[in-house]
CSV table of C-alpha atoms (C1' of nucleotides) in Angstrom, one decimal:
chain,number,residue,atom,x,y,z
A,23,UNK,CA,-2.5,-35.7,0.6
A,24,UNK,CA,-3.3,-31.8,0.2
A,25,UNK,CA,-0.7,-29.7,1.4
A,26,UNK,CA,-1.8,-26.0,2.7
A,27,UNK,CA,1.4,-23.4,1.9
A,28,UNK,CA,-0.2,-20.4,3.8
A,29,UNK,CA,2.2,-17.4,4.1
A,30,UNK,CA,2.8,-16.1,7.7
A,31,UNK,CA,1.7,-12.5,8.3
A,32,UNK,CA,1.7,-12.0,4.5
A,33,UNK,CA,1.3,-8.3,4.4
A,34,UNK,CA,3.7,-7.8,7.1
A,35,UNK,CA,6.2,-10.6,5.8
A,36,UNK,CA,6.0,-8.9,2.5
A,37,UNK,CA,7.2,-4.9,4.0
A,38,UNK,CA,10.1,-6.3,5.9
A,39,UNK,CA,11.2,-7.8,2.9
A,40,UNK,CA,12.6,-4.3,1.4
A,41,UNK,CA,13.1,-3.1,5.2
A,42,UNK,CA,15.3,-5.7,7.2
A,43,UNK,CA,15.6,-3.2,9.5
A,44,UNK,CA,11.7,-3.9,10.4
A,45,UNK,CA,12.6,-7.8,11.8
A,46,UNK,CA,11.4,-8.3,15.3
A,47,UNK,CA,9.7,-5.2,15.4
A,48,UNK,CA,6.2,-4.6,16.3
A,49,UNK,CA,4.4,-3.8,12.4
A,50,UNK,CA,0.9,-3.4,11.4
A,51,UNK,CA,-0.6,-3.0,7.6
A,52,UNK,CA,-3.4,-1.0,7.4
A,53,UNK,CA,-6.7,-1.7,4.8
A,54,UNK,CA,-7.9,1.1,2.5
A,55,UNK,CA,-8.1,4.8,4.0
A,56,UNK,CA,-5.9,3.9,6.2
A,57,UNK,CA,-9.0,2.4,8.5
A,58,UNK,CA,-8.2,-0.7,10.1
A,59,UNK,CA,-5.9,-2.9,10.7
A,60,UNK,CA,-5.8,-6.0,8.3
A,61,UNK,CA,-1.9,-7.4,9.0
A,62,UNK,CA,-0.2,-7.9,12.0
A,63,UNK,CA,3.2,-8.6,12.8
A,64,UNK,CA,3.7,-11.5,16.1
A,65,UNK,CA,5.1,-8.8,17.9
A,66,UNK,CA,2.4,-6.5,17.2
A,67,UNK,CA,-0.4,-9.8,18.3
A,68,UNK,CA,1.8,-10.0,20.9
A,69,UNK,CA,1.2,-6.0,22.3
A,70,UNK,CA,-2.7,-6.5,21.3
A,71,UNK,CA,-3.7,-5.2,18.6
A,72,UNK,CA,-6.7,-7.5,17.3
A,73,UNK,CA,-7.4,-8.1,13.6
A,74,UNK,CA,-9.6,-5.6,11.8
A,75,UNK,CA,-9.3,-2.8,14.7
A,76,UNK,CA,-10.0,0.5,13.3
A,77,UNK,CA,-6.9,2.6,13.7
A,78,UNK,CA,-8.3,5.8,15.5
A,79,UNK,CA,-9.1,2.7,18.5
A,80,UNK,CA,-5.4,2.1,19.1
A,81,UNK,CA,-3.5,5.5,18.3
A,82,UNK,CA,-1.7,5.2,21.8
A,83,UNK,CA,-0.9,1.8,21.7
A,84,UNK,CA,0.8,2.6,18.2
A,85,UNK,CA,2.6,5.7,19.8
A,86,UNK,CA,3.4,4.1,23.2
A,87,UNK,CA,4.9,1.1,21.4
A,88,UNK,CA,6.6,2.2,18.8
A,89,UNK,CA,4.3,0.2,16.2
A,90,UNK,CA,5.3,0.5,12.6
A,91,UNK,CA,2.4,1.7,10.0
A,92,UNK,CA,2.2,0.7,6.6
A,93,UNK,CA,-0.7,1.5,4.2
A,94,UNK,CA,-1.6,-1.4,1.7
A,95,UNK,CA,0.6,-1.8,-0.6
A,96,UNK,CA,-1.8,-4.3,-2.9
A,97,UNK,CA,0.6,-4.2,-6.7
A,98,UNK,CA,3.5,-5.1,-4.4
A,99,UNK,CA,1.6,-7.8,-2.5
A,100,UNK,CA,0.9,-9.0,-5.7
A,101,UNK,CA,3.7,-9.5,-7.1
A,102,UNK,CA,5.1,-10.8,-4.6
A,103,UNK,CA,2.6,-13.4,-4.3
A,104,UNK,CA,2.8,-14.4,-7.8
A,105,UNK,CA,6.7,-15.3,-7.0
A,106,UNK,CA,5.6,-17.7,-4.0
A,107,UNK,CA,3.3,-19.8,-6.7
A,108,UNK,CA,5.7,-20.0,-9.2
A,109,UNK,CA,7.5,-22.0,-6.6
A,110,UNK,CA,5.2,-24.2,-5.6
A,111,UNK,CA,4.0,-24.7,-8.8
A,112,UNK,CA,7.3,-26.4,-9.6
A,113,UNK,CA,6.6,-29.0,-6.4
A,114,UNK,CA,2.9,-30.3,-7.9
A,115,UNK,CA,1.3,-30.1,-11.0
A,116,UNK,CA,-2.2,-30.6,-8.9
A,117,UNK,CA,-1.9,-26.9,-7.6
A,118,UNK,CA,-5.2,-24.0,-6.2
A,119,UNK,CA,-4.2,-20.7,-5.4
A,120,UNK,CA,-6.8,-19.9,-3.0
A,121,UNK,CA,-5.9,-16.4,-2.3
A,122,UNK,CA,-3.4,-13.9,-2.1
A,123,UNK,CA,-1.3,-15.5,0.6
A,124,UNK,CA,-2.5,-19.5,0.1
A,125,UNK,CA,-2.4,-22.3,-1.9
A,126,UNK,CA,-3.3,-26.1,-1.5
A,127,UNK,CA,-1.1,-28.9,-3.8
A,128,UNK,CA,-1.6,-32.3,-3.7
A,129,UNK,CA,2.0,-34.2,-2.9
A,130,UNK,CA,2.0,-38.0,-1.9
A,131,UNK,CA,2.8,-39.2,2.0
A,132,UNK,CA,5.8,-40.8,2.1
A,133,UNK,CA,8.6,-41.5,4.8
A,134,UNK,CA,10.1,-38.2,4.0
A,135,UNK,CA,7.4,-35.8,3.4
A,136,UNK,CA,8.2,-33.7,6.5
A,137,UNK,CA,11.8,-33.6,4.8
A,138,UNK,CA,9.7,-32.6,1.6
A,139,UNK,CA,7.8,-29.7,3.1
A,140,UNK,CA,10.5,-28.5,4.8
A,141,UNK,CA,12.2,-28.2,1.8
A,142,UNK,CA,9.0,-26.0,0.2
A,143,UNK,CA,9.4,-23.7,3.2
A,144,UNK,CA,13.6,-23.1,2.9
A,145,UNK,CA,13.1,-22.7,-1.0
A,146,UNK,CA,10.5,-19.8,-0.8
A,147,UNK,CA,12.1,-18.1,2.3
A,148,UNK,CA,15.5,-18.2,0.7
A,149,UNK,CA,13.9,-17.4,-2.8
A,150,UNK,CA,12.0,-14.7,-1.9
A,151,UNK,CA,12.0,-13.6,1.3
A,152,UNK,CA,8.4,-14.8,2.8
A,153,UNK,CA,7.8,-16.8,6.0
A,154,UNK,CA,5.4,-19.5,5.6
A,155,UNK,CA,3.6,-22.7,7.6
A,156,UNK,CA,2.8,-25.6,5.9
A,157,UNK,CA,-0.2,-28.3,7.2
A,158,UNK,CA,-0.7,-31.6,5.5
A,159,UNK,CA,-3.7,-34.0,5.6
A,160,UNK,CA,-6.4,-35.6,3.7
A,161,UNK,CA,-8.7,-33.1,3.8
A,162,UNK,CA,-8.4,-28.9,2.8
A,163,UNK,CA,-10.5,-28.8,5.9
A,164,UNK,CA,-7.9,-30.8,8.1
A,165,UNK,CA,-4.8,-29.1,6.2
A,166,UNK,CA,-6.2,-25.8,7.4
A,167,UNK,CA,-6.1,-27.2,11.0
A,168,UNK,CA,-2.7,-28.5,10.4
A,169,UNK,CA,-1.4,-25.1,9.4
A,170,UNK,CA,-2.9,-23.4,12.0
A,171,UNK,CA,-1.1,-26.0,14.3
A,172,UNK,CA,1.7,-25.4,12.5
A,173,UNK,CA,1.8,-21.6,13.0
A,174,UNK,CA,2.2,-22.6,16.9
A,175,UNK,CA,5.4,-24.6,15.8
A,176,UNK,CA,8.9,-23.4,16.1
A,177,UNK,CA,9.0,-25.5,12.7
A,178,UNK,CA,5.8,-24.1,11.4
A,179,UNK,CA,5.5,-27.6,9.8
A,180,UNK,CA,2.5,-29.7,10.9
A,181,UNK,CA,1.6,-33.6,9.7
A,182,UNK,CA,-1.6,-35.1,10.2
A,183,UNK,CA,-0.6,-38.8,9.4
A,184,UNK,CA,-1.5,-42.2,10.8
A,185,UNK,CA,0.4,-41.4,14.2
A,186,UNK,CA,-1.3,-38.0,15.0
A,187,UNK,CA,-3.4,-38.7,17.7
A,188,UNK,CA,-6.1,-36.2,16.0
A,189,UNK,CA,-8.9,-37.0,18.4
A,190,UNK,CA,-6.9,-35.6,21.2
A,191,UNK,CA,-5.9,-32.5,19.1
A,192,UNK,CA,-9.9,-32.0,18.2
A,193,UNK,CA,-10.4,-31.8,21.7
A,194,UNK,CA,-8.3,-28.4,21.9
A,195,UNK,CA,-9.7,-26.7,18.3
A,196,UNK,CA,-12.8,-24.6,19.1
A,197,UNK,CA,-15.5,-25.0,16.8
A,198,UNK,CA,-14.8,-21.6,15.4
A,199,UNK,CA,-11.4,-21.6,14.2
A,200,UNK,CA,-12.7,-24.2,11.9
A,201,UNK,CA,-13.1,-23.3,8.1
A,202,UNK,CA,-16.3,-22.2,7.0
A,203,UNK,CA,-17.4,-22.0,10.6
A,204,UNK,CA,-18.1,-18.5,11.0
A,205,UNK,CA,-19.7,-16.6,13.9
A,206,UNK,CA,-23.3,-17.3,13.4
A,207,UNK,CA,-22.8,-21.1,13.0
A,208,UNK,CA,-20.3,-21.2,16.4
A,209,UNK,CA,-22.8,-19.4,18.1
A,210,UNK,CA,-25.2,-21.9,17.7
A,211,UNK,CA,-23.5,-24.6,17.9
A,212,UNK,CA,-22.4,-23.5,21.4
A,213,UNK,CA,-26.2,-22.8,22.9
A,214,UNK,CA,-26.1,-26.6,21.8
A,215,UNK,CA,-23.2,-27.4,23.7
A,216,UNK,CA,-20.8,-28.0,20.4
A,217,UNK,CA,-18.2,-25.9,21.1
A,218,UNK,CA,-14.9,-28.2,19.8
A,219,UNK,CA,-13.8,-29.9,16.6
A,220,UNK,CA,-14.0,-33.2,18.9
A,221,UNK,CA,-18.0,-32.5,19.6
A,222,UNK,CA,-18.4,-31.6,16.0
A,223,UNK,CA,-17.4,-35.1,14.5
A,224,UNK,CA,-20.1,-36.8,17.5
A,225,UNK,CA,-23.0,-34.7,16.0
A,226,UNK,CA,-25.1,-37.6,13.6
A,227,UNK,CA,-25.6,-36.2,10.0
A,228,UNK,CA,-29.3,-35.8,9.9
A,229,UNK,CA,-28.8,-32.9,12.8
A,230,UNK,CA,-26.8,-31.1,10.9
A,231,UNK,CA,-28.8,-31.3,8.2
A,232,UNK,CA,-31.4,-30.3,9.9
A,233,UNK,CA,-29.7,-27.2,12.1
A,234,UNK,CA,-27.1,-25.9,9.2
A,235,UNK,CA,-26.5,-27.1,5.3
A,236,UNK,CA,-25.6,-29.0,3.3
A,237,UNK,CA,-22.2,-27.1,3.8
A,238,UNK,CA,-21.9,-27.5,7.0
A,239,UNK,CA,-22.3,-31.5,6.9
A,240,UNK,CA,-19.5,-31.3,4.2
A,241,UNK,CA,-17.0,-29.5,6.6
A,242,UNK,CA,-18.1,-32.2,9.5
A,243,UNK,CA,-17.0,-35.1,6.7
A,244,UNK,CA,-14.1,-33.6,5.9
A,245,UNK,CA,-13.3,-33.3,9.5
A,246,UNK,CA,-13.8,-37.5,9.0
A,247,UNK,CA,-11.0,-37.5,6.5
A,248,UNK,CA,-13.8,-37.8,3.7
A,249,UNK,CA,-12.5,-35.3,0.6
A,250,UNK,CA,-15.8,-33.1,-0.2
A,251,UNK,CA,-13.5,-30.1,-1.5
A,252,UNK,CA,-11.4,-31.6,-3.8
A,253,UNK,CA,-8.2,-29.3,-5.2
A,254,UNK,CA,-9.5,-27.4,-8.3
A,255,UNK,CA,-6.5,-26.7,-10.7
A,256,UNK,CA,-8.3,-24.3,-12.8
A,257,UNK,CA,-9.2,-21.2,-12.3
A,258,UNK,CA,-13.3,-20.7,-12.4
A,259,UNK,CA,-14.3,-17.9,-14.1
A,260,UNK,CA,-16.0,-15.3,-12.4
A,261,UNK,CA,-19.5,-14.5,-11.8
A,262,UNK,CA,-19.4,-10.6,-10.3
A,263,UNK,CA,-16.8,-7.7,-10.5
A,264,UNK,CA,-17.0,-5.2,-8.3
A,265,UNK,CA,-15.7,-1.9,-7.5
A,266,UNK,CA,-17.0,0.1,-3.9
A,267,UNK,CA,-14.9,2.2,-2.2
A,268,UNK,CA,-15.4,4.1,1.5
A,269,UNK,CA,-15.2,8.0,1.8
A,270,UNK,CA,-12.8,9.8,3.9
A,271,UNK,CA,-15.4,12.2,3.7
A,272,UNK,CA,-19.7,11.6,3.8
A,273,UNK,CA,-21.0,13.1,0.3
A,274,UNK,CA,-24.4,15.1,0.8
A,275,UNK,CA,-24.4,16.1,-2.9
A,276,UNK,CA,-25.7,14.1,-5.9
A,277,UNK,CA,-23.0,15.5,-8.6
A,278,UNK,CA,-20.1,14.1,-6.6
A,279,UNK,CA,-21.6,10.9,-5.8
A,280,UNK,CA,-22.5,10.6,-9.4
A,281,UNK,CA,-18.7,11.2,-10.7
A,282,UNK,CA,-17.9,8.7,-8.7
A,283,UNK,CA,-20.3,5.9,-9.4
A,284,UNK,CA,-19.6,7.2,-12.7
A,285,UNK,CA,-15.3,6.6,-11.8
A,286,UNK,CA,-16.3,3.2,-10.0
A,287,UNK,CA,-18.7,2.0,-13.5
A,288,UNK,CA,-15.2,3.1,-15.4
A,289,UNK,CA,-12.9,1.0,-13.2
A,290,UNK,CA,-15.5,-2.2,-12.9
A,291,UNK,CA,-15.6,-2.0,-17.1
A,292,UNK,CA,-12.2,-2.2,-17.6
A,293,UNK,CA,-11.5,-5.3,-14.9
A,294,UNK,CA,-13.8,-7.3,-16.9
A,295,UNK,CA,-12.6,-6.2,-20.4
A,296,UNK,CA,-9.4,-7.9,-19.2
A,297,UNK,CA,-11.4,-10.7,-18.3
A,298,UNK,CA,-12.4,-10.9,-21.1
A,299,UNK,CA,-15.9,-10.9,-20.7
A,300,UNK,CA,-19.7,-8.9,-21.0
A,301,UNK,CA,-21.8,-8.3,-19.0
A,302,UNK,CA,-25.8,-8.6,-18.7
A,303,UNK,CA,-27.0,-6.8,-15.6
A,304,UNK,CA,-25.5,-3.9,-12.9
A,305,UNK,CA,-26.0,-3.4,-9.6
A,306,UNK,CA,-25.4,0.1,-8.0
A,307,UNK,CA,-25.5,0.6,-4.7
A,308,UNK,CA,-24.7,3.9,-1.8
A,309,UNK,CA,-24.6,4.1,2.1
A,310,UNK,CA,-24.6,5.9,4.9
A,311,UNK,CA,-22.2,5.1,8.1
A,312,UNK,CA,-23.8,2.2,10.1
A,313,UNK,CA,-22.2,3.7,13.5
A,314,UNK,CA,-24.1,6.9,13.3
A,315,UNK,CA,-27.6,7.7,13.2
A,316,UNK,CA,-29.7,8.0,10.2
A,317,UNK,CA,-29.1,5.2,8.2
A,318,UNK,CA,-30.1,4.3,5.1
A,319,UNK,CA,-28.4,2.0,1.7
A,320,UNK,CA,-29.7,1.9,-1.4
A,321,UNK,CA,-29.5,-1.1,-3.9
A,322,UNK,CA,-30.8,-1.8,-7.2
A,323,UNK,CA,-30.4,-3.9,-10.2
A,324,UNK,CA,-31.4,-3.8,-14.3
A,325,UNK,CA,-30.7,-5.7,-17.0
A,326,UNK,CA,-28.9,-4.5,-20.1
A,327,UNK,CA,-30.7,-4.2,-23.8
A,328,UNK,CA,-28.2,-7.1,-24.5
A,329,UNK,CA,-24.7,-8.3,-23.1
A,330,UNK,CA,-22.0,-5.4,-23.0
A,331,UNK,CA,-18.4,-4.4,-22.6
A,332,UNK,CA,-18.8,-0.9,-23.6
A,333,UNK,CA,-17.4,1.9,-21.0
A,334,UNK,CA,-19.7,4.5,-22.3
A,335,UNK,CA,-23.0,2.4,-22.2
A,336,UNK,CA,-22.0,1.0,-18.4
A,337,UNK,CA,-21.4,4.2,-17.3
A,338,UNK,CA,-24.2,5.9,-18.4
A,339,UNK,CA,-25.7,3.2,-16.9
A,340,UNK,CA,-24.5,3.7,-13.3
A,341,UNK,CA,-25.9,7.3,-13.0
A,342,UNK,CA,-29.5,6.2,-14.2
A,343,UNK,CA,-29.7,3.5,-10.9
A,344,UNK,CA,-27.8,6.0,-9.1
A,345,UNK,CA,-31.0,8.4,-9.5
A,346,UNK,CA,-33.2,5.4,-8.5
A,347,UNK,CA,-31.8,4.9,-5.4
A,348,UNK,CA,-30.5,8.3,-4.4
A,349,UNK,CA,-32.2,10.7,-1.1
A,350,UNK,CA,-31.3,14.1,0.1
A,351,UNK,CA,-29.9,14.8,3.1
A,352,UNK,CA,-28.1,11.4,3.9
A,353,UNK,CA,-24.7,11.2,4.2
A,354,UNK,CA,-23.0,8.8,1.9
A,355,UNK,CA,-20.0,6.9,3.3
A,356,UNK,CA,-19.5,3.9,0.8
A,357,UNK,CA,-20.9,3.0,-2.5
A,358,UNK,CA,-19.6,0.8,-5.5
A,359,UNK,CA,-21.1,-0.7,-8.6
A,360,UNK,CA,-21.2,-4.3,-9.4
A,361,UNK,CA,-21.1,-6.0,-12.7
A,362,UNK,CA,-23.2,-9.3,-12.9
A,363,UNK,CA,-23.5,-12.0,-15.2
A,364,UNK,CA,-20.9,-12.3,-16.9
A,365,UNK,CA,-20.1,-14.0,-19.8
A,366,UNK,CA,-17.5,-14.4,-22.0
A,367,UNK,CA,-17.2,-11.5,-24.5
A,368,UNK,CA,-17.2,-13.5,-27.9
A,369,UNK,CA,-20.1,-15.9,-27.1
A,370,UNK,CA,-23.6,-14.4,-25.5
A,371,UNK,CA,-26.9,-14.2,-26.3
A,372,UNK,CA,-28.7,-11.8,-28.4
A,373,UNK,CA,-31.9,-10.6,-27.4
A,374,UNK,CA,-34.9,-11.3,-29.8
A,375,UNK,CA,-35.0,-7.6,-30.8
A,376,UNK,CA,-31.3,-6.7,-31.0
A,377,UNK,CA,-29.8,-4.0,-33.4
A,378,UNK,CA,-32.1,-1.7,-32.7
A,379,UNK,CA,-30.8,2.3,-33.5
A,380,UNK,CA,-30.1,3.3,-29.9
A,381,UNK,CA,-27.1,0.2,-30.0
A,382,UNK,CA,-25.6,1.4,-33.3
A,383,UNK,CA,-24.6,4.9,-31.7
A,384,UNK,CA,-22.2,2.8,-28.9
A,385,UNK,CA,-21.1,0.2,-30.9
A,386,UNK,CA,-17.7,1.3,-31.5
A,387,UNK,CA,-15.7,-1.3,-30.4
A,388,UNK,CA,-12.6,0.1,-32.1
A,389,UNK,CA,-12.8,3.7,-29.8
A,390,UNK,CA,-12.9,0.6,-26.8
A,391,UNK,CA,-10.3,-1.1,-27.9
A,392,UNK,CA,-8.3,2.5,-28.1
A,393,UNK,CA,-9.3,3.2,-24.2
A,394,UNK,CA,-7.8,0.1,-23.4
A,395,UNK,CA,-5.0,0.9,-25.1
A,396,UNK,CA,-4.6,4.2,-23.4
A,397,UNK,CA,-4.9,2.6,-20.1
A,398,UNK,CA,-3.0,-0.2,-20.2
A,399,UNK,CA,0.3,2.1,-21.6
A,400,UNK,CA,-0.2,5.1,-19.6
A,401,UNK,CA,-2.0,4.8,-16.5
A,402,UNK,CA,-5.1,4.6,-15.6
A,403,UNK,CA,-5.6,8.4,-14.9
A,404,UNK,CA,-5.0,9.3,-18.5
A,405,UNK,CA,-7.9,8.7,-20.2
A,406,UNK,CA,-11.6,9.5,-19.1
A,407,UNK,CA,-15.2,9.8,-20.6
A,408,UNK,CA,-16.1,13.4,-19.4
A,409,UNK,CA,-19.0,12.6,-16.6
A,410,UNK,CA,-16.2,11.1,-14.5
A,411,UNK,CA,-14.2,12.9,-11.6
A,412,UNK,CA,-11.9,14.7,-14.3
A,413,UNK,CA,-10.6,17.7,-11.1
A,414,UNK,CA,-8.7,15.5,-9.0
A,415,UNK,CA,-8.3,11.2,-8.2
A,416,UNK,CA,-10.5,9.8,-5.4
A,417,UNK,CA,-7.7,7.3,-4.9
A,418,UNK,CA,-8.0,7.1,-1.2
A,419,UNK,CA,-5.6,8.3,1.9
A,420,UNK,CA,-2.6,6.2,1.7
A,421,UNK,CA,-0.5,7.9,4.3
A,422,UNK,CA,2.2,5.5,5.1
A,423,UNK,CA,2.5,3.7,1.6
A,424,UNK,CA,5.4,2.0,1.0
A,425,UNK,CA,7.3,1.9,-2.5
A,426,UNK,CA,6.2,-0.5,-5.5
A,427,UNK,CA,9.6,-2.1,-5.4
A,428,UNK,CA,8.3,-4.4,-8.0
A,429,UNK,CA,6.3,-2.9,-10.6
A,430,UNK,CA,7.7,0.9,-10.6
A,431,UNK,CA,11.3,1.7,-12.6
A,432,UNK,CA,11.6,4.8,-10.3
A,433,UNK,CA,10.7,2.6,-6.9
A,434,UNK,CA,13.4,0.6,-7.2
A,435,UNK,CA,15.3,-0.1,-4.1
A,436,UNK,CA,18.5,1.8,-4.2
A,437,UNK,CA,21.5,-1.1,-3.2
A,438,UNK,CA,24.8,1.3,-2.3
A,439,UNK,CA,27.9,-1.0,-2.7
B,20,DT,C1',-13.4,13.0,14.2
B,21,DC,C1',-11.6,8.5,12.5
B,22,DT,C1',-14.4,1.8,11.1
B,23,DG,C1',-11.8,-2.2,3.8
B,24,DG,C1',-12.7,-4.5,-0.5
B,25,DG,C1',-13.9,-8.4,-3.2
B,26,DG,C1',-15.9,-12.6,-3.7
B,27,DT,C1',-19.2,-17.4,-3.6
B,28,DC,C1',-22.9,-20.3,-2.2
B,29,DC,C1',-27.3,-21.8,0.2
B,30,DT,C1',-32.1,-21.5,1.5
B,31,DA,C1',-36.9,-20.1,2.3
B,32,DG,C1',-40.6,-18.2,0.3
B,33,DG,C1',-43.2,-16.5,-3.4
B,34,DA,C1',-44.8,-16.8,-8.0
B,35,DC,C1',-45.7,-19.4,-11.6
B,36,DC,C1',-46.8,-24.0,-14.4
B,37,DC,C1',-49.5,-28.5,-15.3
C,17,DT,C1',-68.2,-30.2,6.0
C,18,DC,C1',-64.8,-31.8,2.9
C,19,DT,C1',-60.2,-28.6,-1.3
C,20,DG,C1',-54.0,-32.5,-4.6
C,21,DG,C1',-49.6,-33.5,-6.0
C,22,DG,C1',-45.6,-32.4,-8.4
C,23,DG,C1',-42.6,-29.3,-10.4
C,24,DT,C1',-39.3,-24.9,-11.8
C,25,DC,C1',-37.5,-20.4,-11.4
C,26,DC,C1',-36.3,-16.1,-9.1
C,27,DT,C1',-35.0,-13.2,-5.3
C,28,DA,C1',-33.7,-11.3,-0.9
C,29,DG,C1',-31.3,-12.2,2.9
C,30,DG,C1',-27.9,-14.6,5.3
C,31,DA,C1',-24.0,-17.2,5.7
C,32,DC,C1',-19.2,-18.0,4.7
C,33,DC,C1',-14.1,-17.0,2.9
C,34,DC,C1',-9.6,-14.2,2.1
DNA sequence: TCTGGGGTCCTAGGACCC
DNA sequence: TCTGGGGTCCTAGGACCC
């Protein structure tokens, strides 16, 4: 059977941990910028506030309520995540950490299984603090239904075994609250009257096939108890890194945007140096706000000569399709730089005319090994090629930050005894 | 005034080949 | 008048997820 772990309210769970004081009280994490809301404590559901709300929409409610505000705290998140695997990791060897607050493991159904889970859940709240609601079934599909189900239980502990009468539930899951149903597919499933999990697995397979894809139809079969996502134990290597970031304030001007494309190229290159891979082609790309008027984004693509890793040749590489893509007079709101097909950084393919002069002069792998260096023992801020934002960080607002309990020697919580 | 960041996968259509 | 059949590869755009 797969067995969903999903941590409740992650972000949230994760703040009260260092702030008891915050139980039972209405709490809201915030995304980058301090924008929207992207955590939500029950009590704060509870008052209204809706997932992904922007912040300026609900500054009474916050005021007339008393809501707690936390920026995003993502190193602490982390690390607090990585505590809740190493837990689960010890239940089944058969384990895929699907995101920051999830994780599937395969565990066999026996007589005592809700005995079993509701051991998982006691362990990681008593071992580190987080809340979380556990679904088991055949499917990933049907264990995300479970733990959905669950999160409606005082137990937050949901079976689906033989005695579940799982038509009858189906009857009461809308079609979009299942996963990998999004908004587009719900909509049309509903102009063609689908709008449950119980009409879903009455559609015939060929009209499916013929209205969605192939994904869809593997979401209706795993509805049918038929595994088409199995649990993958290893971790696939990835395909993109990217860095974009939003402006607190639009940029009209072409130097700033540049330092920053320049910053994001710097950033994106040294994520996948600790990937450990090159890369073969860049994307850079800008915009303007979509809620105003006079919109326009830019994006464009190129190839490198050959593979690379180097920081100086990506960046310099950032500002010549910034130039492509670049007009006056719009005002920029968001841009990033992606880093595309990657590969691993001691196997790639030459081109046909490789070592030509213009490679020698960037070749030093040794200065790139010494950047890393830099980085990785003193920050990230201390070491910069000169085109990059050297005045001040574009770090974003973080106005209600809490401490890196985990990761900082002078965060530390302070215990008085 | 103020609206996140980072991913993967599928498909239709175009361009090309014999 | 009538104009084949079978492929591959690439890309943009559109979905989806957390």
């Amino acid at each position: 059977m797969i067995v969903l772990i999903d941590c409740n309210n992650f972000y949230v769970s994760c703040e009260r941990i260092f702030n008891p004081g915050l139980k039972d009280k209405p709490l809201i994490v915030l995304s980058n910028n301090d924008g929207c809301v992207i955590s939500r404590s029950e009590e704060a559901k509870r008052i209204g506030i809706q997932m992904g709300i922007p912040v300026f929409k609900i500054r009474d409610l916050i005021h007339k309520n008393k809501i707690f505000v936390f920026s995003s705290n993502f190193t602490l998140y982390a690390n607090i995540s990585r505590r809740v695997m190493h837990i689960l990791k010890t239940y089944s060897e058969k384990i895929e950490i699907y995101s920051i607050d999830e994780a599937f493991i395969e565990l066999r159904l026996h007589k005592s299984s809700y005995k079993e889970c509701r051991n998982i859940l006691n362990i990681i709240q008593k071992f580190t603090g987080v809340p979380v609601s556990i679904g088991m079934a055949r499917t990933k599909t049907l264990a995300k239904i479970a733990v959905s189900l669950a999160k409606k239980r005082k137990d937050n502990i949901f079976i689906f075994n033989e005695y579940s009468n799982m038509l009858n539930l189906f009857k009461n899951i809308d079609i979009f609250d299942i996963w990998g149903i999004g908004k587009r597919y719900t909509k049309s499933f509903y102009k063609n009257g689908v709008y449950t999990a119980f009409h879903l697995i009455h559609l015939n397979e060929s009209w499916i096939l013929s209205n969605f894809n192939i994904n869809v139809l593997k979401t209706y079969m795993e509805l049918k108890g038929i595994v088409c996502y199995p649990i993958e134990t290893y971790k696939k290597p990835k395909k993109s890194i990217t860095v974009s970031r939003s402006f607190v304030n639009p940029i009209l001007s072409f130097d700033i945007l540049e330092k920053y494309i320049n910053d994001f190229a710097f950033l994106c290159s040294y994520k996948m140096r600790l990937e450990k891979k090159r890369s073969n082609s860049m994307s850079v790309f800008i915009q303007t706000s979509f809620y105003h008027d006079n919109i326009y984004s830019g994006f464009t693509s190129e190839n490198f000569f050959k593979s690379t890793d180097n920081y100086i040749e990506i960046v310099k590489k950032s500002s010549l399709l910034l130039v492509k893509i670049f007009k006056k007079k719009f005002k920029y709101k968001k841009a990033g730089v992606i880093l595309n097909e990657l590969n691993n950084f001691d196997s790639y393919q030459l081109p046909l005319f490789a070592d030509k002069p213009q490679d020698k002069i960037i070749s030093k792998e040794s200065l790139m090994c010494s950047i890393d260096y830099i980085i990785n023992n003193f920050g990230y801020s201390k070491i910069k090629l000169a085109s990059q934002n050297l005045g001040y960080n574009w770090r974003t607002n973080k106005e209600h930050i809490s401490p890196m309990y985990l990761s900082e020697w002078n965060e530390i919580l302070d215990v008085k005894i």
